[in-house]
GROMACS .gro file of C-alpha atoms in nm:
model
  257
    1UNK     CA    1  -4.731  -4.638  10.210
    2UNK     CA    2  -4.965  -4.919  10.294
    3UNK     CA    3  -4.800  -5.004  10.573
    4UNK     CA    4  -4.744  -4.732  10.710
    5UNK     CA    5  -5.087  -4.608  10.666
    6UNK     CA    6  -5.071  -4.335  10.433
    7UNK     CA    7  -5.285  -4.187  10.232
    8UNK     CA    8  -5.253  -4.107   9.858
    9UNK     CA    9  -5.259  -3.694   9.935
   10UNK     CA   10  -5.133  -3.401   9.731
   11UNK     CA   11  -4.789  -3.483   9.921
   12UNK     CA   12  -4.774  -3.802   9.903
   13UNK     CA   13  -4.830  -3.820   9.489
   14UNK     CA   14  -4.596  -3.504   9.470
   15UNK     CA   15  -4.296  -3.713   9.643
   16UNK     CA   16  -4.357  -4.018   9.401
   17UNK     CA   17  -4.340  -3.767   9.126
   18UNK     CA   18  -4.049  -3.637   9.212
   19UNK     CA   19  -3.944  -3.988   9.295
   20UNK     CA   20  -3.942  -4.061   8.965
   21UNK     CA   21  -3.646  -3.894   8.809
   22UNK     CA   22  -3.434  -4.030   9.120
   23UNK     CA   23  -3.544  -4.417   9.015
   24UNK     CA   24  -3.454  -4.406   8.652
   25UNK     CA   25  -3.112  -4.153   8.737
   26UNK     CA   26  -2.995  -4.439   8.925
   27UNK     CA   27  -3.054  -4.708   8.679
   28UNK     CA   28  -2.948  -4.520   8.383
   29UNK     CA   29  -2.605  -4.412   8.519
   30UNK     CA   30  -2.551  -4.763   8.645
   31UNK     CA   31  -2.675  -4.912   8.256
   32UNK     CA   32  -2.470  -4.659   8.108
   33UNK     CA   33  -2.121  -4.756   8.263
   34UNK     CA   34  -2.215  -5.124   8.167
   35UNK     CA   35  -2.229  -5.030   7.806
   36UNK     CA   36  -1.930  -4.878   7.819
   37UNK     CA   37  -1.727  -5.160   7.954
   38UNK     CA   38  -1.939  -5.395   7.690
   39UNK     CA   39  -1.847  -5.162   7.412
   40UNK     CA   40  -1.494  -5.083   7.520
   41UNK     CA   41  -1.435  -5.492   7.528
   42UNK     CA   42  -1.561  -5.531   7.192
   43UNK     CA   43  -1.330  -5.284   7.050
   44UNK     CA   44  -1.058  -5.379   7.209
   45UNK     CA   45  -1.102  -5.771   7.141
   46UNK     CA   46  -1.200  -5.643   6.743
   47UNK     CA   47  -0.827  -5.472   6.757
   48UNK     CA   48  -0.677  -5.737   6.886
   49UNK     CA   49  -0.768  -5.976   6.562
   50UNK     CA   50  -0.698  -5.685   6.351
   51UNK     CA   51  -0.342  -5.709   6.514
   52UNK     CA   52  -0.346  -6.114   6.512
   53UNK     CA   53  -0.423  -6.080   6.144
   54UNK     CA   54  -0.193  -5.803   6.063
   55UNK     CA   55  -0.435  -5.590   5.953
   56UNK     CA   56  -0.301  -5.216   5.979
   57UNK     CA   57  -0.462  -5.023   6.291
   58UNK     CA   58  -0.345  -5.291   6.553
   59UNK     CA   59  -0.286  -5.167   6.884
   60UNK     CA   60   0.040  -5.070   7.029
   61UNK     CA   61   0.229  -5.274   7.237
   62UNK     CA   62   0.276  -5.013   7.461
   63UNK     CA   63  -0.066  -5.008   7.542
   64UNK     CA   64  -0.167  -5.398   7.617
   65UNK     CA   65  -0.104  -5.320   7.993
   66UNK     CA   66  -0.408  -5.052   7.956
   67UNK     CA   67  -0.665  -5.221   7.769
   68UNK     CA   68  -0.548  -5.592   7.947
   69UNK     CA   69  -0.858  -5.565   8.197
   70UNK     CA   70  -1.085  -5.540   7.922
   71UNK     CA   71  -0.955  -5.807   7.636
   72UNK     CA   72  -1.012  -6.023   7.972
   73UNK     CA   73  -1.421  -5.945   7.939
   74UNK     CA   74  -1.439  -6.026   7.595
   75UNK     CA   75  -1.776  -6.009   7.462
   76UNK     CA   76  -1.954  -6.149   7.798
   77UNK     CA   77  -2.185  -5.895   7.900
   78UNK     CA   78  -2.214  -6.080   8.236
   79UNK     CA   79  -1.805  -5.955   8.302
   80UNK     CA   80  -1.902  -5.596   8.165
   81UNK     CA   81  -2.175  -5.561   8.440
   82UNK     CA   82  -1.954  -5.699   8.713
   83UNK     CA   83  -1.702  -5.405   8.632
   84UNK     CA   84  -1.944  -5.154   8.573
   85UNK     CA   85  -2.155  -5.182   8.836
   86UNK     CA   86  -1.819  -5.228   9.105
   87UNK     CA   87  -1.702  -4.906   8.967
   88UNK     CA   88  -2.031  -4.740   9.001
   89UNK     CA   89  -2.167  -4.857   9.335
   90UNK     CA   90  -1.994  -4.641   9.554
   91UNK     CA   91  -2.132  -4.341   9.365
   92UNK     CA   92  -2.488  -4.471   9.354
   93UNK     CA   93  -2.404  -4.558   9.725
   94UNK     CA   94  -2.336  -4.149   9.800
   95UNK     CA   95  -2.608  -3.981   9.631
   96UNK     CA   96  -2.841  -4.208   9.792
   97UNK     CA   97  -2.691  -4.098  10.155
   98UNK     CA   98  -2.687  -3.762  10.074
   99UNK     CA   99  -3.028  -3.720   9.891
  100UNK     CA  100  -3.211  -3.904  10.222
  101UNK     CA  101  -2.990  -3.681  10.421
  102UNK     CA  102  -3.134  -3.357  10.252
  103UNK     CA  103  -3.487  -3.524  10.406
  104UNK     CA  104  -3.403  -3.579  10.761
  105UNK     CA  105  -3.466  -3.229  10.891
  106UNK     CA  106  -3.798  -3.289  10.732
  107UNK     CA  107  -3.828  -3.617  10.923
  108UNK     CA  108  -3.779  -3.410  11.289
  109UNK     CA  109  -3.998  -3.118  11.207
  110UNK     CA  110  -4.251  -3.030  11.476
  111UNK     CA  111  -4.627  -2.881  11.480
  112UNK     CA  112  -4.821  -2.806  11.158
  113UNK     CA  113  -4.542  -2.848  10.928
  114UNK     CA  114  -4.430  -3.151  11.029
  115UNK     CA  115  -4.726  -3.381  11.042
  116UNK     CA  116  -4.789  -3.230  10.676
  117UNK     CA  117  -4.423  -3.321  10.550
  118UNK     CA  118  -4.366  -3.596  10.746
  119UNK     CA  119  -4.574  -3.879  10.467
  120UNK     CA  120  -4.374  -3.640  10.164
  121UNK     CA  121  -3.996  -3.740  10.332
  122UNK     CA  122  -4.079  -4.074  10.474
  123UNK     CA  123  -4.224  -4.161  10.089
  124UNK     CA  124  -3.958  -4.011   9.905
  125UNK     CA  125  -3.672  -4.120  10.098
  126UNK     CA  126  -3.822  -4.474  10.104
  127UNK     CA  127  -3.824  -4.452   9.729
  128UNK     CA  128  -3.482  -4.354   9.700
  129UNK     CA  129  -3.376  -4.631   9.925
  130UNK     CA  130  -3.575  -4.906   9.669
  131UNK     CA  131  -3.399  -4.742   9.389
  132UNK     CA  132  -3.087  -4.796   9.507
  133UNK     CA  133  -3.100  -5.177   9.581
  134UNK     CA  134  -3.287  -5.234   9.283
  135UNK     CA  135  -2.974  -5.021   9.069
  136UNK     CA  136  -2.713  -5.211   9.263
  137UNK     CA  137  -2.870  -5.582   9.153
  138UNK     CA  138  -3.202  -5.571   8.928
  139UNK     CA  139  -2.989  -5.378   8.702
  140UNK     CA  140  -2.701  -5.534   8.665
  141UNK     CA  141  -2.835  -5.837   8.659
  142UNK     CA  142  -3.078  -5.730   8.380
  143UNK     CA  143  -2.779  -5.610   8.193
  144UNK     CA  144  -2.588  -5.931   8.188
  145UNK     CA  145  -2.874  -6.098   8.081
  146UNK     CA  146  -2.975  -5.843   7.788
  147UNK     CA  147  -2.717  -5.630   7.675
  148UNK     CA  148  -2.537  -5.734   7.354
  149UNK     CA  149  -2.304  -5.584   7.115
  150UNK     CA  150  -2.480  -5.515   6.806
  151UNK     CA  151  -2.424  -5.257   6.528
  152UNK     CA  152  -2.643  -4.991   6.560
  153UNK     CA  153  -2.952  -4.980   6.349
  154UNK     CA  154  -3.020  -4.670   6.132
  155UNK     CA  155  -3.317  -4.477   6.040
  156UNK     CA  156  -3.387  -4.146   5.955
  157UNK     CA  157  -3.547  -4.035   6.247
  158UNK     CA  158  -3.262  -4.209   6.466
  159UNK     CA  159  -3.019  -4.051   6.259
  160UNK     CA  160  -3.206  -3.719   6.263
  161UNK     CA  161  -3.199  -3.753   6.695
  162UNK     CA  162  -2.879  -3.864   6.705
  163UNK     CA  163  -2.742  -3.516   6.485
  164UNK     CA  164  -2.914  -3.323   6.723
  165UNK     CA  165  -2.792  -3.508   7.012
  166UNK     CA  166  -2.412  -3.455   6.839
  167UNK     CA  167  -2.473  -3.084   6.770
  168UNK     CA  168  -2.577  -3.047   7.192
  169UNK     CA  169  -2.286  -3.257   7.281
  170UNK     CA  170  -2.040  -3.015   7.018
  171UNK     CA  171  -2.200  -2.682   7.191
  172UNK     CA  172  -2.172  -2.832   7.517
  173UNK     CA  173  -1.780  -2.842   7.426
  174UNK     CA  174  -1.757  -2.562   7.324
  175UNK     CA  175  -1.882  -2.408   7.620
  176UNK     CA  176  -1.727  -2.630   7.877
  177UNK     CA  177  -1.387  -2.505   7.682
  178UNK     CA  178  -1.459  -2.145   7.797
  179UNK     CA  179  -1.521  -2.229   8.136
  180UNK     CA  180  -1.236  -2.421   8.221
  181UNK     CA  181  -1.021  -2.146   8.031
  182UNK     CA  182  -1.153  -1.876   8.324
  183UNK     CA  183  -1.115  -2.113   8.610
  184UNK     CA  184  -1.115  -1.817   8.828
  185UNK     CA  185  -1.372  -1.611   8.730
  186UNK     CA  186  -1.613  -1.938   8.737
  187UNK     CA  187  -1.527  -1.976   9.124
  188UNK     CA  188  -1.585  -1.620   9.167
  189UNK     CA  189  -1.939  -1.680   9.031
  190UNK     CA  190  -2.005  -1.956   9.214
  191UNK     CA  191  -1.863  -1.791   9.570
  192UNK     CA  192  -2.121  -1.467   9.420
  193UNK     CA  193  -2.387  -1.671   9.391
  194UNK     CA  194  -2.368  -1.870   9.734
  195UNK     CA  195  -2.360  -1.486   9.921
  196UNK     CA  196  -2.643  -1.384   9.730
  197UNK     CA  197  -2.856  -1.702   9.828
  198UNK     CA  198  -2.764  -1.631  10.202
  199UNK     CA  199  -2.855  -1.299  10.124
  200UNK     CA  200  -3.232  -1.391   9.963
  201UNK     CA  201  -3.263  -1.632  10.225
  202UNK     CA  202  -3.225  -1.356  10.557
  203UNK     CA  203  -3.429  -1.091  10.339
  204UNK     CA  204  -3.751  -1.287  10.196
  205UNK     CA  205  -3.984  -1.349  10.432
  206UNK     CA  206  -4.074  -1.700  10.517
  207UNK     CA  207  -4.361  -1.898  10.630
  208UNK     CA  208  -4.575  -2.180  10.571
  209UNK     CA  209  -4.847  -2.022  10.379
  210UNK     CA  210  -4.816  -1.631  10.192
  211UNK     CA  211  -4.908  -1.331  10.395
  212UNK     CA  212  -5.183  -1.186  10.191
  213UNK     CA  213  -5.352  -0.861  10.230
  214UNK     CA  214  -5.739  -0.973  10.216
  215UNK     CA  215  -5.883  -0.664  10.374
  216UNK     CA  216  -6.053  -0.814  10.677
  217UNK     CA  217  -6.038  -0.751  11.049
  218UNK     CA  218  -6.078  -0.993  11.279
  219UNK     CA  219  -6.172  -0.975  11.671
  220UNK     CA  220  -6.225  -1.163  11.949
  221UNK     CA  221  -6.420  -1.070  12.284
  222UNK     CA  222  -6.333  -1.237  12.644
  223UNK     CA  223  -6.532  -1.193  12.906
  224UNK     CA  224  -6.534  -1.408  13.258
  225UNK     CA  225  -6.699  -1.770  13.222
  226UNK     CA  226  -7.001  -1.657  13.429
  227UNK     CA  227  -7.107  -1.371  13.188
  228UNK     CA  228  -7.474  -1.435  13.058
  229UNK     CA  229  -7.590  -1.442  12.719
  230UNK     CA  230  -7.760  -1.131  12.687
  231UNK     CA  231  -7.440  -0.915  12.896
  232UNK     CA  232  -7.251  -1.097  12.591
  233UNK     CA  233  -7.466  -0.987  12.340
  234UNK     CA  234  -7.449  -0.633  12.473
  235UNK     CA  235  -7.125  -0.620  12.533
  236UNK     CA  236  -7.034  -0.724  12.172
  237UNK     CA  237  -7.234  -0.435  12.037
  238UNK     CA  238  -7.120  -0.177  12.211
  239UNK     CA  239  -6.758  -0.333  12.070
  240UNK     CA  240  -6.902  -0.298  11.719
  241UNK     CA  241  -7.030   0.008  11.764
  242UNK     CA  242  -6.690   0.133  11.894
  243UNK     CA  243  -6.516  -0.002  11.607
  244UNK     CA  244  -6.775   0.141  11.365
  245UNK     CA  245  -6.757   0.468  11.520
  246UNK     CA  246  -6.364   0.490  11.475
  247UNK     CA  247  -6.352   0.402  11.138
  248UNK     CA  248  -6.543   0.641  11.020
  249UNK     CA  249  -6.401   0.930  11.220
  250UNK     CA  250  -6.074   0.812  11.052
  251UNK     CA  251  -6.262   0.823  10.734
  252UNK     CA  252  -6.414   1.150  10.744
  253UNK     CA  253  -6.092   1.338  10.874
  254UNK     CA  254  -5.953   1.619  10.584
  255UNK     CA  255  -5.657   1.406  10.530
  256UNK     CA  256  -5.832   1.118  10.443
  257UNK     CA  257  -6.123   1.257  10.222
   0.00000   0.00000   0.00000
């Protein structure tokens, strides 16, 4: 913003506000698959011993062609973040072309409204842009170097979250269940809600600020450039008077009183 010589204005704070849940979505999908892939590796290498060992519980043998890729990471976190983040960069990858995408028209926009949006897009989509380099190798790399697999330490208020985070998740089910059991009366809703969008968007008026009703009449007077000062000054009295004189014969007529 330096650079570029903005200023730190009601638009430029509100697009590093909202810049702020695309920097930590980014990171926290991309942390999230390395986890997995840590986690799934130390289950499958713990099943393996069990099997080694002959401990009951041992995986199939049927299955060592599908967990194969990860009894290869082991417990190296540095082999979990190479997965997960090559399975996750293409996504990270998309969102980031479509959310600066959503900004462009804001980028081309002409008069008034475009020299106020134009610092809003240019900061936001710049900050989208950082996010995504910084998810595609601070994070990973951060990961490889951090993440461990640990038991999970309990307390009562991290048990008490993670119930309520398990009774969210169970609803969640629950509803997903229903939706995916009326596949077609979900599209329906969704093809209902995209006509009634176009709809709202030909009926409500738009503009850049509200139309308010304040009451107040405005005029202007033109005259030729050569009119004197006191012609003007007569000339815009006799307009008042004119005006004053109509509105209240409109406001002594029987209809109105």
């Amino acid at each position: 913003m330096y650079l570029l010589g903005y200023s730190l204005n009601n638009l430029s704070l509100m697009a590093l506000t909202i810049a702020t849940g695309f920097v930590v979505d980014d990171a926290i999908v991309m942390i999230e698959n390395i986890a997995r892939h840590l986690e799934m590796a130390s289950n499958v290498s713990a099943q393996a011993n069990a099997g080694e060992a002959g401990v009951k519980g041992a995986p199939a043998p049927g299955r060592s062609q599908n967990i194969s890729r990860y009894l290869e990471a082991g417990d190296k976190p540095i082999d979990a973040a190479m997965k997960g983040a090559t399975q996750i960069g293409f996504t990270i990858i998309s969102l980031t072309v479509s959310l600066i995408a959503v900004l462009i028209p804001l980028l081309f926009m002409g008069d008034v409204v475009g020299r106020l949006f134009r610092e809003f897009a240019v900061t936001l989509a710049t900050t989208i842009l950082i996010s995504a380099v910084v998810s595609l190798t601070l994070v990973p790399m951060m990961s490889a170097r951090w993440l461990r697999t640990q038991a999970q330490a309990h307390s009562k208020i991290g048990d008490r979250l993670q119930r309520v985070t398990d009774n969210v998740i169970a609803r969640y089910d629950v509803w997903l269940q229903w939706v995916l059991e009326r596949q077609r009366a979900t599209l329906l809703v969704a093809l209902g809600t995209l006509a009634l969008t176009v709809l709202l968007y030909v009926l409500i008026a738009k503009g850049l600020f509200p139309t308010q009703d304040t009451g107040q009449l405005q005029a202007r007077i033109e005259t030729t450039q050569s009119v004197s000062y006191a012609r003007m000054a007569q000339l815009q009295q006799e307009a008042a008077r004119a005006v004053s004189m109509r509105r209240t014969t409109r406001c002594c007529t029987p209809a109105a009183c």
